[in-house]
Amino acid sequence: MKKEWLIYAGILLISLILFFLVPKPISFSPMVSYIIIGLIALVIVFIFVRTIKGRLVDRRTIFVFVGLAVVLPFFMTVKQPIKLSPEVRILFDAVQDLKPGAKVLVSFDYDPPSAPELQPMAEAFFYYCFKRDLKVIIMGLWPQGPQQAELAIQRTRQIPEIAAKNIQYGVDYINLGFQSGNEFVIQRMGGSFKSMFPNDFYGTPYDSLPLADGVTNFSNIEFSFNLSSGYPGTVEWVQVAVDRYGVRLGSGSTAVQAPQVYPYLDSGQLKGLLGGLNGAAEFEKVVGLGGVDGQPGFKQITGILGKGTKFMVSQSAAHVIVLAFIIIGNAAFFLGDRRRKDKNNDKDSDAKKTDASD
Amino acid sequence: MGAFLTLGIISFLYGDNPWYKLCEALFVGSSAGYWFITLFWDNIYGKFYLGVADDKMLMVGAILGFLMLMRLSSKIGWISRWPLAFVVGAIAGFYLINYFSSNVMYQVYATIKPLFSISYGQPVMSAPFGKIVSNIIIAAGTFTGLIYFFFSKEHKGAFGKGAQIGIWVIMITFGASFGYTVMSRMSLLISRMDFIFGDWLGLIK
């Protein structure tokens, strides 16, 4: 108990020092960044050698390294090149082919825990839709989805390029809100949107919304985009909206769900897929907000840094650390196994010697 | 408050402690409350109290929902089987069609494709080298994966070798899924660290 209170006091002290005493913001020069990376690599090699010698590390050491790999890149000036994958290119092409004024249905099927991966996708998608004068209809099969959409819209509207367009609610976009019923909501929407969303997110009747005028069902929608983190999500949209009603659907999925929806991409049921933070960073790049490879960056255009791109260096660093510790762990496992076998063999031979001498 | 709760949850990495327990209890309680309120206003108030006036069919759902509550009584608990049977039957029927169409027919169609050409009717070897390799991996992976799940014949000889390759394919698939899961969990951690060091402490440029 005493130890716990010491740790609490330590965390509080570090937080206070960081809050009041450390000059803000912190930014390492490229030289300092590379020295830090080199030092971390050396320590990992040291841990590897120690492990081979049979001295195992505490699991908390791994947590510390993962934490460092995640946090330190925030302060570094190191940039990571982002390559465009075919699935992101397909989505971009599908949206690019839409004519100005085309109606796009965006379903927000996630809640705040999945926001780190899906919110950057939502912001980049809205940015591109508004930039191309597409009309956006928002809905959600998860209760917090429409609220996440509102946050994304707010952030997108701060972008000077979009602010200059004076985007109007009801005309350029509407938020129909949440409806419970999972895939049955999609099924009913195939007949009538109004039956599932008689009022929008703010309580305005469906018929009073100018953008909803003439939008009866999926046949009046040119493209759909689903941001999904589980059930209901992309799988249900594919099964009902795509396969029953012929909707053209793109998906932004959390990395956990991405392997589950990849088969729909190969079969042509999905028109593009953004998988996890990497997918978000790629989409930010392709819509011109990535800030890498000499392009004007999100921050330069918008005054806001695209989070997908911003987080990718931390993501990659964390992956390298996880890989390094998988190798170290396997080395410890196999060498430990060999040592155990050697020990057993030694014991057996000692026992035989004793028997022979008797 | 956000920083206090985030640090409290992360403190579990060191070991179980009262700070973590407090944050966990707050999370579970607020989540349960949020869901209860959401479903109350959406279903009981929105669909039952207000909605029934416009759509009488919703009354059927309300009655079935009420019958489900009979489960609370030991004497008439059996009545709750009726709405349960309706839900199971309706969802089974709905899923049967959806899954068969989307996850079987479309996927089989997408898997059976020419190995060495872009599409049917095109000359052999017209596909790029990478695509040919990809097609062969998909065909061989699907075939050997199916062999592994075929239990009517003993996994011996050539059949056993096929099953062995199948299990490797399945393991690689699990590995890819695990990699994506790590990526997803890291994204959550990155976002929380961004909040702590950026939004709260203001250290990030």
Coordinates of C-alpha atoms in Angstrom, one line a residue:
Chain A
M1 CA 0.0 0.0 0.0
K2 CA 2.9 2.3 0.9
K3 CA 4.5 1.6 -2.5
E4 CA 1.3 2.4 -4.3
W5 CA 1.1 5.9 -2.7
L6 CA 4.7 6.5 -3.6
I7 CA 3.9 5.8 -7.2
Y8 CA 0.8 8.0 -7.1
A9 CA 3.0 10.8 -5.6
G10 CA 5.6 10.2 -8.4
I11 CA 3.0 10.5 -11.2
L12 CA 1.6 13.7 -9.6
L13 CA 5.1 15.2 -9.3
I14 CA 6.1 14.3 -12.9
S15 CA 2.8 15.8 -14.1
L16 CA 3.3 19.0 -12.1
I17 CA 6.9 19.4 -13.4
L18 CA 5.7 18.8 -17.0
F19 CA 2.8 21.2 -16.5
F20 CA 4.5 24.1 -14.8
L21 CA 8.3 23.8 -15.3
V22 CA 9.0 22.4 -18.7
P23 CA 9.0 25.0 -21.5
K24 CA 6.2 24.4 -24.1
P25 CA 6.0 23.1 -26.7
I26 CA 8.9 20.6 -26.8
S27 CA 10.5 19.8 -30.2
F28 CA 13.6 17.8 -30.8
S29 CA 15.9 18.7 -33.7
P30 CA 16.6 15.9 -36.2
M31 CA 20.0 15.3 -34.7
V32 CA 18.6 14.8 -31.1
S33 CA 15.8 12.6 -32.6
Y34 CA 18.3 10.3 -34.2
I35 CA 20.4 10.1 -31.1
I36 CA 17.3 9.1 -29.0
I37 CA 16.4 6.5 -31.6
G38 CA 20.0 5.1 -31.5
L39 CA 20.0 5.0 -27.7
I40 CA 16.7 3.1 -27.6
A41 CA 18.1 0.7 -30.2
L42 CA 21.2 0.1 -28.1
V43 CA 19.2 -0.6 -25.0
I44 CA 17.0 -3.1 -26.9
V45 CA 20.2 -4.9 -28.1
F46 CA 21.4 -4.9 -24.5
I47 CA 18.1 -6.5 -23.4
F48 CA 18.4 -9.1 -26.2
V49 CA 21.9 -10.1 -25.1
R50 CA 20.8 -10.2 -21.5
T51 CA 17.9 -12.5 -22.5
I52 CA 20.2 -14.8 -24.5
K53 CA 22.3 -15.1 -21.3
G54 CA 19.2 -16.2 -19.4
R55 CA 18.3 -13.1 -17.5
L56 CA 14.7 -12.3 -18.4
V57 CA 13.2 -8.7 -18.3
D58 CA 10.2 -7.7 -16.2
R59 CA 7.0 -7.3 -18.3
R60 CA 6.8 -3.6 -17.2
T61 CA 10.0 -2.9 -19.1
I62 CA 8.1 -3.7 -22.3
F63 CA 5.3 -1.3 -21.3
V64 CA 7.9 1.4 -20.7
F65 CA 9.5 0.9 -24.1
V66 CA 6.1 0.8 -25.9
G67 CA 5.2 4.1 -24.0
L68 CA 8.4 5.7 -25.1
A69 CA 7.9 4.5 -28.7
V70 CA 4.5 6.1 -28.7
V71 CA 5.3 9.4 -26.9
L72 CA 8.8 10.4 -28.1
P73 CA 7.8 10.7 -31.9
F74 CA 5.3 13.5 -30.9
F75 CA 8.3 15.7 -30.1
M76 CA 10.5 14.5 -33.0
T77 CA 10.8 16.1 -36.4
V78 CA 11.1 12.8 -38.1
K79 CA 8.6 12.2 -41.0
Q80 CA 7.4 9.0 -42.4
P81 CA 6.7 8.5 -46.1
I82 CA 3.2 7.2 -46.7
K83 CA 2.5 5.0 -49.7
L84 CA -1.0 4.8 -51.2
S85 CA -2.5 1.3 -51.2
P86 CA -4.9 0.1 -54.0
E87 CA -7.9 0.0 -51.6
V88 CA -7.5 3.6 -50.6
R89 CA -7.0 4.6 -54.3
I90 CA -10.3 2.8 -55.2
L91 CA -12.2 4.8 -52.6
F92 CA -10.6 8.1 -53.7
D93 CA -11.4 7.4 -57.3
A94 CA -15.0 6.4 -56.5
V95 CA -15.6 9.8 -54.6
Q96 CA -13.6 11.7 -57.3
D97 CA -15.9 10.4 -60.0
L98 CA -19.0 11.8 -58.3
K99 CA -20.4 15.0 -59.9
P100 CA -20.8 18.1 -57.7
G101 CA -24.2 18.0 -56.0
A102 CA -24.2 14.2 -55.8
K103 CA -25.7 12.9 -52.6
V104 CA -23.4 10.9 -50.3
L105 CA -24.7 8.9 -47.3
V106 CA -22.3 8.6 -44.4
S107 CA -23.1 6.2 -41.6
F108 CA -21.2 6.7 -38.3
D109 CA -21.2 3.3 -36.7
Y110 CA -18.8 3.8 -33.9
D111 CA -18.4 5.4 -30.5
P112 CA -15.6 7.4 -28.8
P113 CA -13.3 4.4 -28.1
S114 CA -12.8 3.9 -31.9
A115 CA -12.5 7.7 -32.6
P116 CA -8.6 7.7 -32.7
E117 CA -8.8 5.6 -35.9
L118 CA -12.1 6.6 -37.4
Q119 CA -12.3 10.3 -36.6
P120 CA -9.4 11.3 -38.9
M121 CA -11.0 9.3 -41.7
A122 CA -14.3 11.1 -41.1
E123 CA -12.6 14.5 -41.1
A124 CA -10.7 13.8 -44.3
F125 CA -13.8 12.4 -46.0
F126 CA -15.9 15.4 -45.1
Y127 CA -13.2 17.7 -46.2
Y128 CA -13.0 16.1 -49.6
C129 CA -16.8 16.0 -50.0
F130 CA -17.3 19.6 -49.1
K131 CA -14.4 20.6 -51.3
R132 CA -16.0 18.9 -54.2
D133 CA -19.5 20.3 -53.4
L134 CA -21.0 16.9 -52.6
K135 CA -24.1 16.8 -50.5
V136 CA -23.7 14.8 -47.3
I137 CA -26.4 12.9 -45.4
I138 CA -25.2 11.7 -42.0
M139 CA -26.8 8.9 -39.9
G140 CA -25.7 6.4 -37.2
L141 CA -26.5 2.9 -36.2
W142 CA -24.5 3.5 -32.9
P143 CA -26.0 6.0 -30.4
Q144 CA -22.8 8.1 -30.2
G145 CA -22.2 8.0 -34.0
P146 CA -24.1 11.2 -35.0
Q147 CA -22.3 13.1 -32.1
Q148 CA -18.9 12.0 -33.6
A149 CA -20.2 13.2 -36.9
E150 CA -21.0 16.6 -35.4
L151 CA -17.4 16.8 -34.0
A152 CA -15.9 15.9 -37.4
I153 CA -18.1 18.5 -39.1
Q154 CA -17.1 21.2 -36.7
R155 CA -13.4 20.5 -37.2
T156 CA -13.8 20.3 -41.0
R157 CA -15.6 23.7 -41.0
Q158 CA -12.6 25.3 -39.4
I159 CA -10.5 24.6 -42.5
P160 CA -10.3 28.0 -44.2
E161 CA -11.0 26.4 -47.7
I162 CA -14.2 24.9 -46.4
A163 CA -15.1 27.9 -44.2
A164 CA -15.0 30.0 -47.3
K165 CA -17.7 27.9 -48.9
N166 CA -20.1 28.8 -46.1
I167 CA -21.5 25.3 -45.7
Q168 CA -25.1 25.3 -44.6
Y169 CA -26.9 22.8 -42.5
G170 CA -30.0 21.4 -44.3
V171 CA -28.7 22.4 -47.7
D172 CA -25.1 21.0 -47.9
Y173 CA -25.4 18.4 -45.2
I174 CA -27.9 17.0 -42.8
N175 CA -27.6 14.8 -39.7
L176 CA -30.4 12.3 -39.4
G177 CA -29.2 11.1 -36.0
F178 CA -29.3 7.6 -34.5
Q179 CA -31.8 4.9 -35.0
S180 CA -31.8 1.6 -33.1
G181 CA -32.5 -1.7 -34.9
N182 CA -29.1 -2.5 -36.4
E183 CA -29.3 -4.1 -39.9
F184 CA -33.1 -3.9 -39.9
V185 CA -32.7 -0.1 -40.1
I186 CA -30.7 -0.5 -43.3
Q187 CA -33.4 -2.9 -44.6
R188 CA -36.2 -0.4 -43.9
M189 CA -34.2 2.4 -45.4
G190 CA -34.3 0.4 -48.7
G191 CA -38.0 1.3 -48.8
S192 CA -38.0 4.7 -47.1
F193 CA -35.5 6.8 -45.3
K194 CA -38.3 8.8 -43.7
S195 CA -39.8 5.7 -42.0
M196 CA -36.6 5.3 -40.0
F197 CA -35.7 8.9 -39.6
P198 CA -38.9 10.9 -39.2
N199 CA -36.9 13.7 -37.6
D200 CA -33.2 14.7 -37.8
F201 CA -30.6 14.9 -35.1
Y202 CA -32.1 18.3 -33.9
G203 CA -35.7 17.2 -34.1
T204 CA -36.5 18.9 -37.5
P205 CA -39.0 16.8 -39.5
Y206 CA -37.5 15.0 -42.4
D207 CA -39.8 16.7 -44.9
S208 CA -38.6 20.1 -43.7
L209 CA -35.0 19.5 -44.7
P210 CA -34.2 20.9 -48.2
L211 CA -31.5 18.3 -48.8
A212 CA -33.9 15.4 -48.0
D213 CA -36.2 16.6 -50.7
G214 CA -36.3 13.9 -53.3
V215 CA -34.4 11.5 -51.2
T216 CA -36.8 8.6 -50.7
N217 CA -34.4 5.6 -50.4
F218 CA -31.0 4.2 -51.6
S219 CA -31.9 4.7 -55.2
N220 CA -31.5 8.5 -54.7
I221 CA -28.0 8.2 -53.2
E222 CA -25.0 8.2 -55.5
F223 CA -22.4 6.8 -52.9
S224 CA -22.3 5.6 -49.4
F225 CA -19.5 5.6 -46.9
N226 CA -19.6 3.6 -43.7
L227 CA -17.3 4.2 -40.7
S228 CA -17.4 1.0 -38.8
S229 CA -15.9 -0.4 -35.6
G230 CA -18.0 -3.6 -35.1
Y231 CA -21.6 -4.7 -35.1
P232 CA -23.6 -3.2 -36.8
G233 CA -21.1 -1.9 -39.3
T234 CA -19.6 -2.6 -42.7
V235 CA -20.6 -6.3 -42.8
E236 CA -24.3 -5.5 -42.3
W237 CA -24.1 -2.6 -44.8
V238 CA -22.6 -4.9 -47.4
Q239 CA -25.1 -7.7 -46.7
V240 CA -28.2 -5.5 -46.9
A241 CA -27.4 -2.2 -48.7
V242 CA -24.9 -3.5 -51.2
D243 CA -26.2 -6.9 -52.0
R244 CA -29.9 -6.2 -51.8
Y245 CA -30.2 -2.6 -53.0
G246 CA -27.1 -2.2 -55.1
V247 CA -25.6 0.7 -53.1
R248 CA -22.1 1.7 -54.0
L249 CA -20.3 1.5 -50.6
G250 CA -16.9 2.5 -49.3
S251 CA -15.7 1.6 -45.8
G252 CA -13.5 3.0 -43.1
S253 CA -12.9 0.3 -40.6
T254 CA -10.9 0.0 -37.4
A255 CA -7.8 -2.1 -37.8
V256 CA -9.4 -4.9 -35.7
Q257 CA -12.3 -5.2 -38.2
A258 CA -10.3 -4.6 -41.4
P259 CA -9.3 -8.3 -42.0
Q260 CA -13.0 -9.2 -41.7
V261 CA -14.1 -6.9 -44.5
Y262 CA -11.1 -7.3 -46.9
P263 CA -12.9 -10.2 -48.7
Y264 CA -15.7 -7.8 -49.6
L265 CA -13.1 -5.6 -51.4
D266 CA -11.7 -8.4 -53.5
S267 CA -15.2 -9.5 -54.5
G268 CA -16.1 -6.0 -55.6
Q269 CA -18.8 -5.6 -52.9
L270 CA -16.8 -2.7 -51.4
K271 CA -15.6 0.3 -53.4
G272 CA -12.6 1.1 -51.4
L273 CA -11.4 0.5 -47.8
L274 CA -9.6 2.5 -45.2
G275 CA -8.1 0.2 -42.7
G276 CA -7.1 1.6 -39.3
L277 CA -4.9 4.6 -38.7
N278 CA -2.7 3.8 -41.7
G279 CA -5.8 4.0 -44.0
A280 CA -6.7 7.3 -42.5
A281 CA -3.2 8.7 -43.1
E282 CA -3.2 7.4 -46.7
F283 CA -6.6 9.1 -47.3
E284 CA -5.4 12.3 -45.8
K285 CA -2.5 12.2 -48.2
V286 CA -4.5 11.4 -51.3
V287 CA -7.0 14.2 -50.6
G288 CA -4.0 16.5 -50.3
L289 CA -3.9 16.9 -46.5
G290 CA -1.0 14.6 -45.7
G291 CA 1.9 16.9 -45.6
V292 CA 4.5 14.5 -46.8
D293 CA 6.4 13.9 -50.0
G294 CA 6.7 17.6 -50.7
Q295 CA 2.9 18.2 -50.8
P296 CA 1.4 21.1 -48.9
G297 CA 0.5 19.6 -45.5
F298 CA -2.8 19.5 -43.7
K299 CA -1.4 22.1 -41.2
Q300 CA -0.3 24.4 -44.0
I301 CA -3.7 24.3 -45.7
T302 CA -5.9 24.0 -42.7
G303 CA -4.1 25.2 -39.6
I304 CA -5.0 21.8 -38.1
L305 CA -2.7 18.8 -38.3
G306 CA -4.2 15.7 -39.7
K307 CA -4.2 13.2 -36.9
G308 CA -3.8 10.1 -39.1
T309 CA -0.6 11.5 -40.6
K310 CA 0.5 12.9 -37.2
F311 CA 0.1 9.6 -35.4
M312 CA 1.8 7.3 -38.0
V313 CA 5.3 7.8 -36.8
S314 CA 4.3 6.8 -33.3
Q315 CA 2.4 3.8 -34.8
S316 CA 5.4 2.6 -36.7
A317 CA 7.8 3.1 -33.8
A318 CA 5.4 1.1 -31.5
H319 CA 5.3 -1.7 -34.1
V320 CA 9.1 -1.8 -34.3
I321 CA 9.2 -2.1 -30.5
V322 CA 6.6 -4.8 -30.5
L323 CA 8.5 -6.8 -33.2
A324 CA 11.7 -6.4 -31.3
F325 CA 10.2 -7.8 -28.1
I326 CA 8.5 -10.6 -30.0
I327 CA 12.0 -11.6 -31.3
I328 CA 13.5 -11.2 -27.7
G329 CA 10.6 -13.2 -26.3
N330 CA 11.0 -16.0 -28.8
A331 CA 14.8 -16.1 -28.2
A332 CA 14.1 -16.4 -24.5
F333 CA 11.5 -19.2 -25.1
F334 CA 13.6 -21.3 -27.4
L335 CA 16.9 -20.8 -25.6
G336 CA 15.2 -21.5 -22.3
D337 CA 13.8 -24.6 -23.7
R338 CA 17.2 -25.8 -24.9
R339 CA 18.7 -25.0 -21.4
R340 CA 15.9 -27.0 -19.8
K341 CA 16.7 -29.9 -22.1
D342 CA 20.5 -29.6 -21.4
K343 CA 19.7 -29.5 -17.7
N344 CA 17.5 -32.6 -17.9
N345 CA 20.2 -34.4 -19.9
D346 CA 22.8 -33.5 -17.3
K347 CA 20.6 -34.8 -14.6
D348 CA 20.0 -38.1 -16.5
S349 CA 23.7 -38.6 -17.1
D350 CA 24.5 -37.9 -13.4
A351 CA 21.8 -40.4 -12.4
K352 CA 23.3 -43.1 -14.8
K353 CA 26.8 -42.4 -13.4
T354 CA 25.5 -42.9 -9.8
D355 CA 23.7 -46.2 -10.8
A356 CA 26.9 -47.5 -12.5
S357 CA 29.1 -46.7 -9.5
D358 CA 26.6 -48.4 -7.2
Chain B
M1 CA -10.8 14.9 -15.2
G2 CA -9.9 13.2 -18.5
A3 CA -6.2 13.1 -17.5
F4 CA -7.0 11.8 -14.1
L5 CA -9.1 9.0 -15.5
T6 CA -6.6 8.2 -18.3
L7 CA -3.7 7.9 -15.9
G8 CA -5.8 5.9 -13.5
I9 CA -6.6 3.3 -16.2
I10 CA -3.0 3.2 -17.4
S11 CA -1.8 2.6 -13.8
F12 CA -3.1 -1.0 -14.2
L13 CA 0.0 -1.7 -16.2
Y14 CA 2.0 -1.5 -13.0
G15 CA -0.5 -3.6 -11.1
D16 CA -4.1 -3.6 -9.7
N17 CA -4.7 -0.6 -7.4
P18 CA -7.5 1.5 -5.9
W19 CA -7.1 4.3 -8.4
Y20 CA -7.6 1.9 -11.3
K21 CA -10.6 0.3 -9.6
L22 CA -12.2 3.7 -9.1
C23 CA -11.8 4.6 -12.8
E24 CA -13.0 1.2 -13.9
A25 CA -16.1 1.5 -11.8
L26 CA -16.8 5.0 -13.1
F27 CA -16.5 3.8 -16.7
V28 CA -18.8 0.7 -16.2
G29 CA -21.4 2.8 -14.3
S30 CA -21.5 5.7 -16.7
S31 CA -21.6 3.3 -19.8
A32 CA -24.5 1.3 -18.3
G33 CA -26.3 4.5 -17.5
Y34 CA -25.7 6.0 -20.9
W35 CA -27.1 2.8 -22.7
F36 CA -30.1 2.7 -20.4
I37 CA -31.0 6.3 -21.0
T38 CA -30.4 6.0 -24.8
L39 CA -32.5 2.9 -25.2
F40 CA -35.3 4.3 -22.9
W41 CA -35.7 7.6 -24.9
D42 CA -35.2 5.9 -28.2
N43 CA -37.3 2.7 -27.8
I44 CA -39.7 3.1 -24.9
Y45 CA -40.4 6.8 -25.3
G46 CA -39.7 7.3 -29.0
K47 CA -41.1 4.1 -30.5
F48 CA -43.6 3.0 -28.0
Y49 CA -45.0 6.1 -26.3
L50 CA -44.9 8.4 -29.4
G51 CA -44.5 6.0 -32.3
V52 CA -47.4 3.7 -31.8
A53 CA -49.8 6.5 -32.7
D54 CA -48.4 6.6 -36.2
D55 CA -47.5 3.0 -36.8
K56 CA -49.8 0.4 -35.1
M57 CA -47.4 -2.4 -36.0
L58 CA -45.1 -1.2 -33.3
M59 CA -47.7 -2.4 -30.8
V60 CA -46.8 -6.0 -31.8
G61 CA -43.2 -5.3 -30.9
A62 CA -44.3 -3.7 -27.6
I63 CA -46.4 -6.7 -26.7
L64 CA -43.6 -9.1 -27.5
G65 CA -41.2 -7.0 -25.4
F66 CA -43.7 -7.1 -22.5
L67 CA -44.0 -10.9 -22.8
M68 CA -40.2 -11.2 -22.6
L69 CA -40.5 -9.6 -19.1
M70 CA -42.5 -12.6 -18.0
R71 CA -39.2 -14.3 -17.5
L72 CA -39.0 -12.5 -14.2
S73 CA -41.8 -14.6 -12.8
S74 CA -41.1 -18.3 -12.0
K75 CA -44.8 -19.3 -12.6
I76 CA -45.4 -17.7 -16.0
G77 CA -41.8 -17.5 -17.1
W78 CA -42.5 -20.0 -20.0
I79 CA -44.4 -17.2 -21.8
S80 CA -41.1 -15.5 -22.5
R81 CA -40.3 -18.3 -24.9
W82 CA -42.8 -17.1 -27.4
P83 CA -41.1 -13.7 -28.1
L84 CA -37.8 -15.4 -27.9
A85 CA -38.9 -18.0 -30.5
F86 CA -40.1 -15.1 -32.7
V87 CA -36.7 -13.3 -32.4
V88 CA -34.7 -16.4 -33.1
G89 CA -36.8 -17.4 -36.1
A90 CA -36.9 -14.0 -37.6
I91 CA -33.2 -13.3 -37.3
A92 CA -32.3 -16.8 -38.4
G93 CA -34.4 -16.3 -41.6
F94 CA -33.0 -12.9 -42.2
Y95 CA -29.4 -14.0 -41.7
L96 CA -29.7 -17.1 -43.7
I97 CA -30.4 -15.2 -46.9
N98 CA -27.9 -12.4 -46.2
Y99 CA -25.0 -14.6 -45.2
F100 CA -25.6 -17.1 -48.0
S101 CA -25.7 -14.4 -50.6
S102 CA -23.0 -12.1 -49.3
N103 CA -20.6 -14.4 -47.6
V104 CA -21.0 -17.6 -49.6
M105 CA -22.1 -16.9 -53.2
Y106 CA -20.2 -13.6 -53.8
Q107 CA -17.1 -15.0 -52.1
V108 CA -17.1 -18.2 -54.0
Y109 CA -17.6 -16.2 -57.2
A110 CA -14.7 -14.0 -56.2
T111 CA -12.4 -17.0 -55.4
I112 CA -13.0 -19.0 -58.6
K113 CA -11.1 -17.0 -61.1
P114 CA -8.5 -17.7 -63.9
L115 CA -5.0 -18.1 -62.4
F116 CA -2.9 -16.8 -65.3
S117 CA -5.1 -14.2 -67.1
I118 CA -6.9 -11.0 -66.1
S119 CA -10.4 -12.4 -66.7
Y120 CA -12.1 -15.2 -68.5
G121 CA -11.6 -15.2 -72.3
Q122 CA -8.3 -13.4 -72.0
P123 CA -5.0 -15.0 -73.2
V124 CA -3.1 -17.1 -70.7
M125 CA -0.3 -15.2 -68.9
S126 CA -2.0 -11.9 -69.6
A127 CA -2.1 -11.0 -65.9
P128 CA 0.8 -9.2 -64.2
F129 CA 3.2 -11.5 -62.3
G130 CA 2.1 -10.2 -58.9
K131 CA -1.5 -10.9 -59.7
I132 CA -0.7 -14.5 -60.9
V133 CA 1.1 -15.2 -57.6
S134 CA -1.8 -13.6 -55.7
N135 CA -4.3 -15.8 -57.6
I136 CA -2.3 -19.0 -56.9
I137 CA -2.1 -18.2 -53.2
I138 CA -5.8 -17.5 -53.0
A139 CA -6.7 -20.7 -54.8
A140 CA -4.2 -22.9 -53.0
G141 CA -5.0 -21.3 -49.6
T142 CA -8.7 -21.8 -50.0
F143 CA -8.4 -25.4 -51.2
T144 CA -6.0 -26.4 -48.4
G145 CA -8.0 -24.5 -45.8
L146 CA -11.1 -26.5 -46.9
I147 CA -9.1 -29.7 -46.7
Y148 CA -8.2 -29.0 -43.1
F149 CA -11.9 -28.7 -42.2
F150 CA -12.8 -31.9 -44.0
F151 CA -13.0 -34.5 -41.2
S152 CA -14.6 -37.4 -43.0
K153 CA -11.2 -38.7 -44.2
E154 CA -8.2 -39.2 -42.0
H155 CA -5.5 -36.5 -42.4
K156 CA -2.8 -38.9 -43.8
G157 CA -0.5 -39.0 -46.8
A158 CA -1.1 -36.3 -49.5
F159 CA -4.4 -35.4 -47.9
G160 CA -2.7 -34.9 -44.6
K161 CA 0.0 -32.7 -46.2
G162 CA -2.8 -30.6 -47.7
A163 CA -4.4 -30.2 -44.3
Q164 CA -1.0 -29.2 -42.9
I165 CA -0.6 -26.5 -45.5
G166 CA -4.2 -25.5 -44.7
I167 CA -3.4 -25.0 -41.0
W168 CA -0.4 -22.8 -42.0
V169 CA -2.7 -20.7 -44.1
I170 CA -5.1 -20.4 -41.2
M171 CA -2.3 -19.5 -38.8
I172 CA -1.0 -16.8 -41.2
T173 CA -4.5 -15.4 -41.3
F174 CA -4.7 -15.3 -37.5
G175 CA -1.2 -13.6 -37.5
A176 CA -2.4 -10.9 -39.9
S177 CA -5.5 -10.4 -37.7
F178 CA -3.3 -10.1 -34.6
G179 CA -1.1 -7.6 -36.4
Y180 CA -4.1 -5.5 -37.2
T181 CA -5.3 -5.8 -33.6
V182 CA -2.0 -4.6 -32.3
M183 CA -2.2 -1.6 -34.7
S184 CA -5.7 -0.8 -33.4
R185 CA -4.8 -1.0 -29.7
M186 CA -1.7 1.2 -30.4
S187 CA -3.9 3.8 -32.1
L188 CA -6.0 4.0 -28.9
L189 CA -2.8 4.4 -26.8
I190 CA -1.4 7.0 -29.2
S191 CA -4.6 9.0 -29.0
R192 CA -4.6 9.0 -25.2
M193 CA -0.9 10.0 -25.1
D194 CA -1.7 12.8 -27.5
F195 CA -4.4 13.9 -25.1
I196 CA -2.1 13.8 -22.1
F197 CA 0.9 15.4 -23.6
G198 CA -0.8 17.7 -26.1
D199 CA -4.3 18.7 -24.9
W200 CA -3.6 18.5 -21.2
L201 CA 0.1 19.3 -20.7
G202 CA 0.5 21.4 -23.9
L203 CA 3.9 19.9 -24.7
I204 CA 3.2 18.9 -28.3
K205 CA 3.7 21.5 -31.0

